[in-house]
CSV table of C-alpha atoms in Angstrom, one decimal:
chain,number,residue,atom,x,y,z
A,1,MET,CA,136.7,92.0,75.4
A,2,THR,CA,135.8,94.0,72.3
A,3,LYS,CA,132.7,96.1,71.9
A,4,TYR,CA,131.2,93.6,69.4
A,5,ILE,CA,131.5,90.7,71.8
A,6,LYS,CA,129.8,92.8,74.4
A,7,ILE,CA,127.0,93.6,72.0
A,8,GLY,CA,126.7,89.9,71.1
A,9,ILE,CA,126.3,89.0,74.8
A,10,ILE,CA,123.6,91.6,75.2
A,11,THR,CA,121.7,90.3,72.1
A,12,VAL,CA,121.8,86.8,73.6
A,13,VAL,CA,120.5,88.1,76.9
A,14,CYS,CA,117.6,89.9,75.1
A,15,GLN,CA,116.7,86.7,73.2
A,16,LEU,CA,116.6,84.7,76.4
A,17,ILE,CA,114.2,87.2,77.9
A,18,LEU,CA,111.9,86.6,74.9
A,19,SER,CA,111.8,82.8,75.6
A,20,ALA,CA,109.7,80.4,77.7
A,21,THR,CA,112.5,80.0,80.2
A,22,TYR,CA,111.1,80.8,83.6
A,23,ALA,CA,113.7,83.0,85.2
A,24,GLN,CA,113.9,86.1,87.4
A,25,GLN,CA,112.3,89.0,85.5
A,26,GLU,CA,111.7,91.7,88.0
A,27,ARG,CA,114.3,94.4,89.0
A,28,HIS,CA,116.1,94.0,92.3
A,29,TYR,CA,117.5,96.6,94.7
A,30,THR,CA,120.3,96.3,97.3
A,31,GLN,CA,118.5,98.7,99.6
A,32,PHE,CA,115.3,96.5,99.5
A,33,PHE,CA,114.7,97.0,103.3
A,34,VAL,CA,113.9,100.6,102.6
A,35,ASN,CA,111.9,99.7,99.5
A,36,LYS,CA,109.3,97.3,100.8
A,37,MET,CA,106.4,99.2,99.2
A,38,SER,CA,107.5,98.0,95.7
A,39,LEU,CA,107.6,94.4,96.9
A,40,ASN,CA,104.7,94.0,99.2
A,41,PRO,CA,101.4,96.0,99.0
A,42,ALA,CA,100.6,95.2,102.6
A,43,TYR,CA,103.5,97.5,103.7
A,44,ALA,CA,101.3,100.5,102.7
A,45,GLY,CA,100.8,102.7,105.8
A,46,GLU,CA,102.9,100.4,108.0
A,47,ASP,CA,105.2,103.1,109.3
A,48,GLU,CA,102.1,105.1,110.4
A,49,ILE,CA,103.6,108.4,109.2
A,50,GLY,CA,103.9,108.1,105.4
A,51,SER,CA,106.9,108.5,103.2
A,52,ILE,CA,108.2,108.9,99.6
A,53,THR,CA,111.1,106.7,98.4
A,54,ALA,CA,113.0,107.2,95.2
A,55,ILE,CA,115.8,104.9,94.0
A,56,TYR,CA,118.1,104.9,90.9
A,57,ARG,CA,120.1,101.8,90.1
A,58,ASN,CA,122.8,101.5,87.4
A,59,GLN,CA,123.9,97.9,87.0
A,60,TRP,CA,127.2,96.6,85.6
A,61,LEU,CA,128.8,99.9,85.0
A,62,GLY,CA,130.6,100.2,81.7
A,63,PHE,CA,128.6,97.4,80.0
A,64,GLU,CA,126.7,98.8,77.1
A,65,GLY,CA,123.0,98.0,77.3
A,66,ALA,CA,123.2,96.9,81.0
A,67,PRO,CA,120.2,97.1,83.3
A,68,GLN,CA,119.1,100.5,84.6
A,69,SER,CA,116.1,101.1,86.8
A,70,GLN,CA,114.3,103.8,88.7
A,71,LEU,CA,111.4,104.0,91.0
A,72,VAL,CA,109.3,106.4,93.1
A,73,THR,CA,106.9,105.1,95.7
A,74,LEU,CA,104.5,106.7,98.2
A,75,ASN,CA,103.0,105.0,101.2
A,76,THR,CA,100.8,106.6,103.8
A,77,PRO,CA,98.0,106.0,106.3
A,78,LEU,CA,94.6,106.8,104.9
A,79,PHE,CA,91.8,108.1,107.2
A,80,SER,CA,93.2,106.0,110.2
A,81,SER,CA,96.3,104.1,111.2
A,82,ARG,CA,94.6,100.8,110.3
A,83,VAL,CA,94.2,101.7,106.6
A,84,GLY,CA,97.2,102.2,104.3
A,85,PHE,CA,97.5,103.5,100.7
A,86,GLY,CA,100.4,103.3,98.3
A,87,LEU,CA,101.4,104.4,94.8
A,88,GLY,CA,104.4,103.4,92.7
A,89,VAL,CA,106.0,104.4,89.4
A,90,PHE,CA,108.8,102.2,88.0
A,91,HIS,CA,111.0,102.2,85.0
A,92,SER,CA,113.7,99.8,83.8
A,93,LYS,CA,115.7,99.2,80.7
A,94,ILE,CA,118.0,96.4,79.6
A,95,GLY,CA,119.4,96.3,76.1
A,96,LEU,CA,116.5,96.6,73.6
A,97,PHE,CA,113.9,96.2,76.3
A,98,GLU,CA,112.1,98.9,78.3
A,99,THR,CA,109.3,98.8,80.8
A,100,TRP,CA,107.2,101.3,82.6
A,101,ASP,CA,105.0,100.3,85.6
A,102,ALA,CA,102.4,102.0,87.7
A,103,SER,CA,100.8,100.5,90.8
A,104,MET,CA,98.2,101.3,93.5
A,105,ALA,CA,98.0,99.5,96.8
A,106,TYR,CA,95.6,99.3,99.7
A,107,SER,CA,96.3,97.6,103.1
A,108,TYR,CA,94.4,97.0,106.3
A,109,ASP,CA,95.8,96.3,109.8
A,110,LEU,CA,94.1,93.2,111.3
A,111,ILE,CA,95.6,93.7,114.8
A,112,ASN,CA,96.1,97.4,115.3
A,113,ARG,CA,97.9,97.2,118.7
A,114,ASN,CA,100.9,99.2,120.0
A,115,ASN,CA,104.1,97.9,118.4
A,116,ARG,CA,102.1,95.1,116.7
A,117,SER,CA,100.5,94.9,113.3
A,118,LEU,CA,99.4,92.3,110.8
A,119,ARG,CA,98.5,93.9,107.5
A,120,ILE,CA,96.9,92.4,104.5
A,121,GLY,CA,97.3,94.3,101.2
A,122,ILE,CA,96.1,94.2,97.6
A,123,GLN,CA,97.6,95.8,94.6
A,124,GLY,CA,96.6,96.7,91.0
A,125,SER,CA,99.2,97.5,88.4
A,126,ILE,CA,99.7,98.3,84.7
A,127,ARG,CA,102.8,97.7,82.7
A,128,ASN,CA,104.0,99.1,79.4
A,129,PHE,CA,106.5,96.9,77.5
A,130,ASN,CA,108.5,98.2,74.6
A,131,ILE,CA,111.3,96.9,72.4
A,132,ASP,CA,113.6,99.4,70.7
A,133,ILE,CA,114.7,97.5,67.6
A,134,ASN,CA,116.0,100.7,66.0
A,135,ASN,CA,118.7,101.4,68.6
A,136,PRO,CA,121.9,101.6,66.4
A,137,THR,CA,124.3,101.2,69.4
A,138,ILE,CA,122.9,97.7,70.3
A,139,VAL,CA,121.1,96.2,67.4
A,140,THR,CA,123.6,94.3,65.2
A,141,THR,CA,121.2,91.9,63.5
A,142,ASP,CA,118.9,92.3,60.5
A,143,PRO,CA,116.0,94.6,61.7
A,144,SER,CA,113.6,92.3,59.9
A,145,ASP,CA,114.6,89.3,62.1
A,146,PRO,CA,111.2,88.0,63.2
A,147,SER,CA,112.7,87.0,66.6
A,148,LEU,CA,112.9,90.7,67.3
A,149,ILE,CA,109.8,92.2,65.8
A,150,ASN,CA,107.0,89.6,65.9
A,151,VAL,CA,105.7,90.3,69.4
A,152,ASP,CA,102.2,91.0,70.6
A,153,GLY,CA,101.0,94.3,69.4
A,154,ALA,CA,99.4,95.2,72.8
A,155,LYS,CA,101.8,97.3,74.9
A,156,TYR,CA,99.8,97.6,78.2
A,157,TYR,CA,99.3,94.7,80.6
A,158,GLY,CA,97.2,94.8,83.8
A,159,ASN,CA,97.9,92.7,86.8
A,160,PHE,CA,96.9,92.0,90.4
A,161,GLY,CA,98.8,91.1,93.6
A,162,MET,CA,98.5,90.5,97.3
A,163,GLY,CA,100.7,90.4,100.4
A,164,LEU,CA,100.8,90.0,104.2
A,165,TYR,CA,103.1,92.0,106.5
A,166,LEU,CA,103.7,91.3,110.2
A,167,ASN,CA,105.5,93.7,112.5
A,168,VAL,CA,106.1,92.9,116.2
A,169,ASN,CA,108.3,95.4,118.0
A,170,LYS,CA,111.5,95.5,116.0
A,171,PHE,CA,110.8,92.2,114.0
A,172,TYR,CA,109.1,92.0,110.7
A,173,PHE,CA,108.0,89.3,108.3
A,174,GLY,CA,106.3,89.6,104.9
A,175,ILE,CA,105.1,87.4,102.1
A,176,SER,CA,103.8,88.8,98.8
A,177,SER,CA,103.3,88.2,95.1
A,178,PRO,CA,102.8,91.7,93.4
A,179,ARG,CA,101.7,90.1,90.1
A,180,PHE,CA,99.6,87.0,89.9
A,181,PHE,CA,98.9,86.7,86.2
A,182,SER,CA,101.2,85.4,83.5
A,183,ASN,CA,100.5,87.9,80.8
A,184,THR,CA,101.6,87.0,77.3
A,185,ILE,CA,104.1,89.6,76.1
A,186,GLY,CA,104.8,88.3,72.6
A,187,VAL,CA,105.4,85.3,70.4
A,188,ASN,CA,108.5,84.5,68.4
A,189,THR,CA,106.9,83.2,65.2
A,190,THR,CA,110.1,81.7,64.0
A,191,THR,CA,110.4,79.3,66.9
A,192,ASN,CA,106.8,79.4,68.2
A,193,ILE,CA,108.1,80.4,71.7
A,194,THR,CA,105.9,82.5,73.9
A,195,ALA,CA,107.2,85.2,76.2
A,196,LYS,CA,105.3,85.7,79.4
A,197,GLU,CA,105.4,87.6,82.6
A,198,VAL,CA,106.2,85.2,85.4
A,199,PRO,CA,104.7,85.6,88.9
A,200,HIS,CA,107.3,86.2,91.6
A,201,VAL,CA,106.9,85.4,95.3
A,202,TYR,CA,108.9,87.4,97.9
A,203,LEU,CA,109.6,86.5,101.5
A,204,MET,CA,111.2,89.2,103.7
A,205,THR,CA,112.2,89.3,107.3
A,206,GLY,CA,114.4,91.3,109.6
A,207,LEU,CA,115.2,92.2,113.2
A,208,THR,CA,116.7,95.3,114.9
A,209,LEU,CA,118.4,94.9,118.3
A,210,PRO,CA,120.4,97.3,120.5
A,211,ALA,CA,124.2,96.5,120.5
A,212,ALA,CA,125.5,99.3,122.6
A,213,GLN,CA,124.6,102.9,123.6
A,214,ASN,CA,123.3,104.6,120.4
A,215,ILE,CA,124.2,101.6,118.3
A,216,ASP,CA,121.7,99.1,116.8
A,217,VAL,CA,122.3,96.0,114.8
A,218,GLN,CA,119.8,95.4,112.0
A,219,THR,CA,119.5,92.2,109.9
A,220,ASN,CA,117.4,91.9,106.7
A,221,VAL,CA,116.7,88.9,104.4
A,222,LEU,CA,114.8,88.9,101.2
A,223,GLY,CA,114.0,85.6,99.4
A,224,LYS,CA,112.9,85.6,95.8
A,225,TYR,CA,111.1,82.6,94.2
A,226,VAL,CA,110.1,82.1,90.5
A,227,ASP,CA,108.8,78.9,89.2
A,228,GLY,CA,111.5,77.1,87.3
A,229,ALA,CA,114.4,79.2,88.7
A,230,PRO,CA,116.6,78.7,91.7
A,231,PHE,CA,115.5,80.3,95.0
A,232,ASN,CA,117.6,83.4,95.5
A,233,MET,CA,118.3,85.5,98.6
A,234,ASP,CA,119.6,88.9,99.6
A,235,VAL,CA,121.1,89.1,103.1
A,236,ASN,CA,122.5,92.1,104.8
A,237,VAL,CA,123.7,93.3,108.3
A,238,ASN,CA,123.6,97.0,109.2
A,239,LEU,CA,125.0,99.0,112.1
A,240,ILE,CA,122.9,102.0,112.9
A,241,PHE,CA,124.6,104.8,114.8
A,242,SER,CA,122.4,107.3,116.8
A,243,LYS,CA,119.4,106.4,114.6
A,244,ALA,CA,121.0,108.4,111.8
A,245,LEU,CA,124.0,106.8,110.2
A,246,THR,CA,123.7,103.3,108.8
A,247,LEU,CA,126.7,101.2,107.6
A,248,GLY,CA,126.0,97.8,106.1
A,249,ALA,CA,127.2,94.9,104.1
A,250,GLY,CA,125.3,92.3,102.2
A,251,TYR,CA,125.4,89.2,100.0
A,252,ARG,CA,123.2,88.1,97.1
A,253,THR,CA,123.0,84.5,96.1
A,254,GLY,CA,122.7,83.2,92.5
A,255,GLY,CA,125.1,84.0,89.7
A,256,ASP,CA,128.1,81.6,89.6
A,257,LYS,CA,129.3,79.2,92.3
A,258,TYR,CA,130.4,82.0,94.6
A,259,GLY,CA,127.0,83.8,94.4
A,260,ASP,CA,125.9,86.9,92.5
A,261,ALA,CA,127.4,89.9,94.4
A,262,ILE,CA,128.7,91.3,97.7
A,263,GLU,CA,127.3,94.7,98.7
A,264,GLY,CA,128.2,97.8,100.7
A,265,ILE,CA,125.6,100.2,102.0
A,266,VAL,CA,125.8,103.7,103.5
A,267,GLN,CA,122.7,105.7,104.6
A,268,TYR,CA,122.3,108.9,106.5
A,269,LEU,CA,119.2,110.7,107.9
A,270,PHE,CA,120.1,114.4,107.6
A,271,SER,CA,117.1,115.8,109.4
A,272,LYS,CA,113.8,114.7,110.8
A,273,LYS,CA,112.4,114.2,107.3
A,274,ILE,CA,115.1,113.6,104.7
A,275,GLY,CA,117.5,110.7,104.3
A,276,ILE,CA,119.8,109.4,101.6
A,277,GLY,CA,121.4,106.1,100.8
A,278,VAL,CA,124.1,104.8,98.5
A,279,ALA,CA,124.9,101.1,97.8
A,280,TYR,CA,127.6,99.5,95.7
A,281,ASP,CA,127.5,95.9,94.4
A,282,TYR,CA,130.7,94.0,93.5
A,283,SER,CA,129.8,91.2,91.1
A,284,LEU,CA,131.0,87.7,91.9
A,285,SER,CA,129.9,86.3,88.5
A,286,GLU,CA,131.8,86.2,85.2
A,287,ILE,CA,130.2,89.6,84.3
A,288,SER,CA,132.9,91.2,86.4
A,289,ASN,CA,135.4,90.3,83.5
A,290,VAL,CA,133.8,92.9,81.3
A,291,ALA,CA,132.0,95.4,83.6
A,292,SER,CA,132.6,97.0,87.0
A,293,GLY,CA,130.1,96.9,89.8
A,294,SER,CA,126.6,98.3,90.2
A,295,ILE,CA,125.7,101.6,91.9
A,296,GLU,CA,122.4,102.5,93.6
A,297,GLY,CA,121.2,105.8,95.1
A,298,LEU,CA,118.2,106.4,97.4
A,299,LEU,CA,116.3,109.4,98.6
A,300,ARG,CA,113.7,109.1,101.3
A,301,ILE,CA,111.3,111.8,102.6
A,302,ASN,CA,109.4,111.0,105.8
A,303,PHE,CA,106.2,112.8,106.7
A,304,THR,CA,107.2,113.0,110.4
A,305,ASN,CA,108.6,115.3,113.1
A,306,ASN,CA,110.4,112.4,114.8
A,307,LYS,CA,114.0,111.5,113.9
A,308,ASN,CA,114.6,107.8,113.3
A,309,ASN,CA,116.4,105.5,111.0
A,310,LEU,CA,115.4,104.9,107.4
A,311,LYS,CA,114.2,101.4,107.9
A,312,ASN,CA,111.1,102.0,109.9
A,313,PRO,CA,110.4,105.3,111.7
A,314,ARG,CA,108.1,103.5,114.1
């Protein structure tokens, strides 16, 4: 496929984003089970020790204008183990579109018992949305095209979200909607179509069980629902060796009839406080004809003296 066909596809994707079509808008991460803070404000303080998580994701390698995203989150107990506090900074870019997000979360444990917790969390966030219509490597249309430039002049959008997170021994379940409000991003004056943020609902669950001496099996499921779009899921199964090395495989629904992607995951906890992770997605959709897979890197710093796996130091 030639460069111009690729650029044409990207332009179509960008125009679809600025439409009333209700589809998945938020970024996704293969290592979501180590990244719960960005999905559910109730997770703040859950691990009782505090941690910083950083992720970089480059999707559809070799595809010009393909999605790229980065995040840094902090979650920690505040004053006591019942109260949690979280911060997040997020960046993503696809084609002409770039967003920056910042969030602050507060959670409270309603149970506060050994190996059991039920947290409720609230979150406030602000988003900066920008369109780079002067990018010479992507824009191939007339810069005066109103479908590209007639958007809302405001660049900052506030939002509010909530979540619940249950942890019983080595089982967890969470439900959340990080952004409740459908902010209007812009209006295409040519077609009178309004572009809005769409609220997302996340369901997450997982279980870790011993399989043999120094080997645990961990399962994680993340469900994603957006009004007007199909319900999608990420499912993975991990083997954890000596609470340090994690090897996993996953599957993401959506995309074409075979699903969106299959995934491979490797994580390692080098010391009591520092761990890294790498994930690779192989696309099952037609995008694989013009681009290779997606790569994701993770760094986690735990505020603890106890060595444990990256999922949950508890």
